[in-house]
XYZ file of C-alpha atoms in Angstrom:
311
model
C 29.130 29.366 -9.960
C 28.140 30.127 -6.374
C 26.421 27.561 -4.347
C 23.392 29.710 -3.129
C 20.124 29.074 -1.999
C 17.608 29.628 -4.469
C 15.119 32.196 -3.253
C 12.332 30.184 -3.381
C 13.747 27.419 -1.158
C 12.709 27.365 2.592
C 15.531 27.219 4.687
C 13.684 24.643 6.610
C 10.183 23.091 6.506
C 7.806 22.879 9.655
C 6.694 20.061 10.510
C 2.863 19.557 11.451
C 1.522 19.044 14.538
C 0.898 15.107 14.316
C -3.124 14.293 15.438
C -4.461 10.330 15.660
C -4.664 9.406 11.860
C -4.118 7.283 9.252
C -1.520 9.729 7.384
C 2.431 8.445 7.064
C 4.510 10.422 8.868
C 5.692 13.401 7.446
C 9.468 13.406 6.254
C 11.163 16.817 5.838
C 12.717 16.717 2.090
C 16.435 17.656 3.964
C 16.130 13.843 5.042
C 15.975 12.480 1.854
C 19.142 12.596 1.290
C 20.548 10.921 4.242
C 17.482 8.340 3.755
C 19.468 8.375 -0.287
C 22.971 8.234 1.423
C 24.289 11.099 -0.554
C 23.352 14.688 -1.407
C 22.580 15.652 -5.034
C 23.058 19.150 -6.451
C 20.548 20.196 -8.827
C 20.998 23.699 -10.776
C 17.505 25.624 -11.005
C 17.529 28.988 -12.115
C 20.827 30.128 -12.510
C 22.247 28.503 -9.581
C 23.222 25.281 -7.932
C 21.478 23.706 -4.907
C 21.077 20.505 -2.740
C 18.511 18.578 -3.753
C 16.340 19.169 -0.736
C 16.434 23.067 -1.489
C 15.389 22.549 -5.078
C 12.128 23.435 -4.587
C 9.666 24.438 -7.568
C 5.918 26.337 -6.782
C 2.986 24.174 -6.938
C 1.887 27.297 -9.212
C 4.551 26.261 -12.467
C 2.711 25.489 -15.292
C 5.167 22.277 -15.624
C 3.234 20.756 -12.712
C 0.019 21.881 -13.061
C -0.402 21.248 -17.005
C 2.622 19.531 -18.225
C 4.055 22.480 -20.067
C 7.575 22.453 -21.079
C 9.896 20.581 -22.670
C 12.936 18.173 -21.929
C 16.414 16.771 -22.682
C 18.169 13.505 -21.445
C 21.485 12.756 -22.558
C 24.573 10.224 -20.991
C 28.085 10.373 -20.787
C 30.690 8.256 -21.637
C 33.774 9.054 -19.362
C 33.545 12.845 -19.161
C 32.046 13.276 -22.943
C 28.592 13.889 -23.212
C 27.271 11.946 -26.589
C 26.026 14.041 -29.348
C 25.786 17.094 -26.523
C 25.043 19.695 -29.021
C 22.623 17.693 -31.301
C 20.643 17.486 -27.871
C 21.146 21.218 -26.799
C 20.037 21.828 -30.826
C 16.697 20.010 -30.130
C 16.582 21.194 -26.926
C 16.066 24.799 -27.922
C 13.901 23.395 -31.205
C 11.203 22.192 -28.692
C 10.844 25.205 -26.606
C 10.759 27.013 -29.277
C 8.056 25.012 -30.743
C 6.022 25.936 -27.874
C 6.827 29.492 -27.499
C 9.165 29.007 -24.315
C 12.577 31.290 -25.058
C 14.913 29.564 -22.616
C 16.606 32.439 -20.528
C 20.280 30.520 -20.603
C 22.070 31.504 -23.870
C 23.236 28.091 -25.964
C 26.842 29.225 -25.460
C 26.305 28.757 -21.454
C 25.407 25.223 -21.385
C 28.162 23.635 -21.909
C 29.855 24.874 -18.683
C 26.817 24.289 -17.140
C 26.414 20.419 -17.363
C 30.574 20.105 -17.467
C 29.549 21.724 -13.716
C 26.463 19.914 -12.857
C 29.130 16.456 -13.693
C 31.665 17.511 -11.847
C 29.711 18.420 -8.675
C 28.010 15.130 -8.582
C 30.686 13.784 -9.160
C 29.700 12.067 -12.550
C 30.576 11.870 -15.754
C 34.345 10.534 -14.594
C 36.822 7.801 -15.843
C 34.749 6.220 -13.054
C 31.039 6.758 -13.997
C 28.989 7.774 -16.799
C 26.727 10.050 -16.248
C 22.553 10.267 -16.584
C 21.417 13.885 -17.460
C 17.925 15.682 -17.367
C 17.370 19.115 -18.370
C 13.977 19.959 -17.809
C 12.531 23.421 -19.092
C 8.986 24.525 -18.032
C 6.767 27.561 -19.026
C 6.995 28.568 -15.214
C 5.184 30.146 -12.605
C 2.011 31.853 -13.195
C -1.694 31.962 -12.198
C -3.825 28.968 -12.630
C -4.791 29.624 -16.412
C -3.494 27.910 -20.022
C -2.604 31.641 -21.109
C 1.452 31.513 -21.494
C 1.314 35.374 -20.944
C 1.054 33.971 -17.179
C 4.000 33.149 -16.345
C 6.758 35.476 -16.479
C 9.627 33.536 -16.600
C 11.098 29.885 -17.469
C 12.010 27.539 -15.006
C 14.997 25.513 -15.672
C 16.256 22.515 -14.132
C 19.596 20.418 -14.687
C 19.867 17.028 -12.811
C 22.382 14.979 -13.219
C 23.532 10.942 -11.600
C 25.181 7.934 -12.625
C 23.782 5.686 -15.391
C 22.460 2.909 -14.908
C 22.052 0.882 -17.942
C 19.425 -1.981 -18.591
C 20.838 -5.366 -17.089
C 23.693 -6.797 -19.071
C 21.250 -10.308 -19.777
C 18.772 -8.243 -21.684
C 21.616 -7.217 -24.129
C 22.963 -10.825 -24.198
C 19.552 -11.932 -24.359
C 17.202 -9.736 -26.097
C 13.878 -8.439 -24.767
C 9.887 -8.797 -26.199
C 8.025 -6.017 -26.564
C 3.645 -5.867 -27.629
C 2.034 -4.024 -30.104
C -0.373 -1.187 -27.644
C -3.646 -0.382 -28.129
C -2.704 3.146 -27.206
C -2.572 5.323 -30.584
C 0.755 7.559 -31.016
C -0.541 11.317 -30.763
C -1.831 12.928 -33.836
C 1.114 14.582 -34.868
C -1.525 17.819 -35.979
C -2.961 17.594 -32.405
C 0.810 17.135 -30.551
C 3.628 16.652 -32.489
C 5.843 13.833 -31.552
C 8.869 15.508 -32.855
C 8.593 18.096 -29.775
C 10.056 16.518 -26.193
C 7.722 17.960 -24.333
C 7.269 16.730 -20.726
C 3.230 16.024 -21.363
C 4.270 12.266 -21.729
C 0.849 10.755 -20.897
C 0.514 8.937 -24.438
C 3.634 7.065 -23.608
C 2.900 6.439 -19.954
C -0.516 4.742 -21.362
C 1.249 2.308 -23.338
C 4.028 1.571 -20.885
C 1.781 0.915 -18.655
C 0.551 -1.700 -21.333
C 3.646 -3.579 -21.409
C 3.585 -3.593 -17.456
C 0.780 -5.561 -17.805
C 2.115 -7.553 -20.358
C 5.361 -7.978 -18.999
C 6.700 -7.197 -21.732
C 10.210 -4.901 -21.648
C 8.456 -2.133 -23.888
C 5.217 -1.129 -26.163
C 5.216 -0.218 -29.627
C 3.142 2.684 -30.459
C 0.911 2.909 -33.696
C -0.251 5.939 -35.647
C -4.237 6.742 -36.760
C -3.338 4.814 -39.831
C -2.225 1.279 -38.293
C 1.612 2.027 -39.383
C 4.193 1.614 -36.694
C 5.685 4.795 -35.519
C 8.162 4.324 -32.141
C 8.528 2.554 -28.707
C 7.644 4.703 -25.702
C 11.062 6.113 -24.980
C 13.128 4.978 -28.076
C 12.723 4.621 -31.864
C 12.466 1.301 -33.414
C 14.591 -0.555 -36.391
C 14.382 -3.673 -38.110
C 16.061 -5.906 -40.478
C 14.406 -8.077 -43.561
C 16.574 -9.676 -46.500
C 19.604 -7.517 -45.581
C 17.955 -4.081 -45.801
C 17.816 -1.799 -42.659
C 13.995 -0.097 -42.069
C 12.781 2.208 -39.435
C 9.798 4.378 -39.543
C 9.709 7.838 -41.562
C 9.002 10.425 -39.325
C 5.998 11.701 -40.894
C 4.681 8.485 -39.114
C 4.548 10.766 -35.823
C 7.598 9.666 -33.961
C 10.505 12.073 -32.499
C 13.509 12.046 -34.256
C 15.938 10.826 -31.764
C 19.838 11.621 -31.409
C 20.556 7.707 -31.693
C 18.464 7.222 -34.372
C 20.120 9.811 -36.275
C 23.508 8.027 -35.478
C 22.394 4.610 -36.537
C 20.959 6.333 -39.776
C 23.995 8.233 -40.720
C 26.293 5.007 -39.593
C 24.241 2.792 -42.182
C 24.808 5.417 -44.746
C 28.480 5.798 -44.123
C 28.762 2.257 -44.457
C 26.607 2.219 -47.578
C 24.065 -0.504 -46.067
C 20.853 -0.652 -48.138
C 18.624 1.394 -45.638
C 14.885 3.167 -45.805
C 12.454 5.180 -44.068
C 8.743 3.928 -44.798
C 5.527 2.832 -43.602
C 4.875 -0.223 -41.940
C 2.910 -2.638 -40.557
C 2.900 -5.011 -37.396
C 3.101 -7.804 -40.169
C 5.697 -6.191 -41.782
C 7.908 -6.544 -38.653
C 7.002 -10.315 -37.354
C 8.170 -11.064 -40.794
C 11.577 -9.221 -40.133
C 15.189 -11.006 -39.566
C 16.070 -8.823 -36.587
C 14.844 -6.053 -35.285
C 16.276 -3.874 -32.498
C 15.558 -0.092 -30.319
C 17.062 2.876 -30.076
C 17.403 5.747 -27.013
C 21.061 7.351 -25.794
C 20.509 6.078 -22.503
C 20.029 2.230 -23.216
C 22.056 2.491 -26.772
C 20.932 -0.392 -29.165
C 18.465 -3.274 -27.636
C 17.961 -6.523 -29.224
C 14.207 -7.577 -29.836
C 13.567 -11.357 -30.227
C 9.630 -11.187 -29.897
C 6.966 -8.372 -30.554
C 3.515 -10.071 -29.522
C 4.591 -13.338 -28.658
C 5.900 -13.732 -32.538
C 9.559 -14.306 -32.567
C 11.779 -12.099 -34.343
C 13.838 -14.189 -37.349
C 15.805 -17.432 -34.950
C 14.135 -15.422 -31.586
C 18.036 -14.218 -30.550
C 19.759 -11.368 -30.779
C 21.256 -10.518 -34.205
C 20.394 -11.252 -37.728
């Protein structure tokens, strides 16, 4: 793939005339990158471009009401994990939505093998962080879909960089949030869509309570996920996580750990259940593909079976 300029980039950006005020100074998004130390390429629309030329309109309906949808995935080495369940759901979502993503499934994979190799990720060197990001795109202000013409589509891509190795050896607390997981009739979890507000809420919840993560539960009390990752737990040898009908998104890890506990023939079950049901587990741990498996040893101050990692 060529390496030019999307259209809508400005070769350059002015900069204002400065005036006595209280305003920072402005900072031209070409210095970024020397601010960063390195240049990032980012492929929007059909092409590849530095990071300071990716430049999306203030009009895309991404920014202005949060519609589109998303993928993260990681590498290990040059492999991408579970690449095509994520391309799968990927194209599930925006279709869910009523976005038909202009790049054909077959492309992608050539795609993100470029968007590694040009950032020079996703080597025997570094693993790799990946984002695509899909929005409606550009239109006039309106919720009307018919507005906008044509998708936007962005790939970024940088190393990983994993939670801190003590958290692992350690295990993390999480809280229970006040925040309700969406009504899956009003939004349904199971679409990555990049309206995240219901998780920012409760993240910002266990902020407060510096706690590592919040717990999200549904209109009925039962626990459905965390705010990026899906949640397991262990009592008297049997393996439980919530049934999706809860209102949680069925994520690519938590299909692995599901299908690994099968294979292995490990009592297992999807169910409903309460916050009591889990301070009365024997371990209990969460689930995303960028983090992997984390150890919980405390939800609410209430320690998790001996309050370390592992059963």
């Amino acid at each position: 793939m060529g390496q030019a300029i999307s259209r809508s980039a400005p070769a350059s950006w002015p900069i204002p005339t400065r005036h006595a005020s209280t305003r920072k100074p402005f900072i031209r998004p070409r210095l970024f990158s020397a601010l960063l130390g390195s240049t990032m390429w980012i492929y929007l629309n059909d092409r590849f471009v530095h990071d300071h030329e990716a430049v999306i309109s203030v009009f895309d309906h991404g920014f202005l009401y949060g519609d589109g949808v998303f993928e993260t995935m990681r590498s290990y080495g040059p492999r991408l994990f579970m690449r095509d369940r994520h391309l799968s759901r990927l194209f599930q979502s925006a279709d869910a939505i009523g976005i038909k993503i202009p790049t054909p499934l077959a492309q992608w994979a050539d795609i993100l093998h470029e968007a590694l190799v040009r950032n020079e990720v996703g080597n025997d060197h570094q693993d790799a962080y990946v984002r695509i990001t899909i929005s409606r795109g550009v239109g006039e202000i309106g919720l009307d879909p018919a507005l906008c013409s044509s998708p936007t589509v962005v790939v970024m891509t940088k190393p990983l960089v994993p939670p801190a190795s003590c958290l692992y050896d350690h295990g993390v607390t999480v809280k229970v949030a006040s925040t309700k997981r969406n009504l899956p009739s009003a939004l349904p979890p199971r679409i990555k869509t990049t309206n995240f507000l219901n998780n920012i809420l409760a993240k910002q919840e266990a902020i407060a309570g510096n706690a590592f993560d919040s717990l999200l539960l549904n209109w009925e009390g039962h626990l459905t996920e965390g705010t990026t990752s899906n949640l397991f737990f262990v009592r008297d040898g049997r393996l439980s996580t919530p049934a999706l009908d809860c209102g949680l998104l069925n994520g690519i890890t938590r299909q692995v750990v599901i299908q690994l506990a099968e294979e292995l023939h490990l009592p297992f079950e999807e169910g409903y259940f309460t916050v009591d049901q889990l301070y009365q587990a024997d371990e209990c741990f969460l689930t995303n593909t960028s983090m992997e498996i984390m150890p919980v040893i405390a939800v609410d101050r209430h320690a998790i079976g001996s309050g370390e990692p592992g059963p």
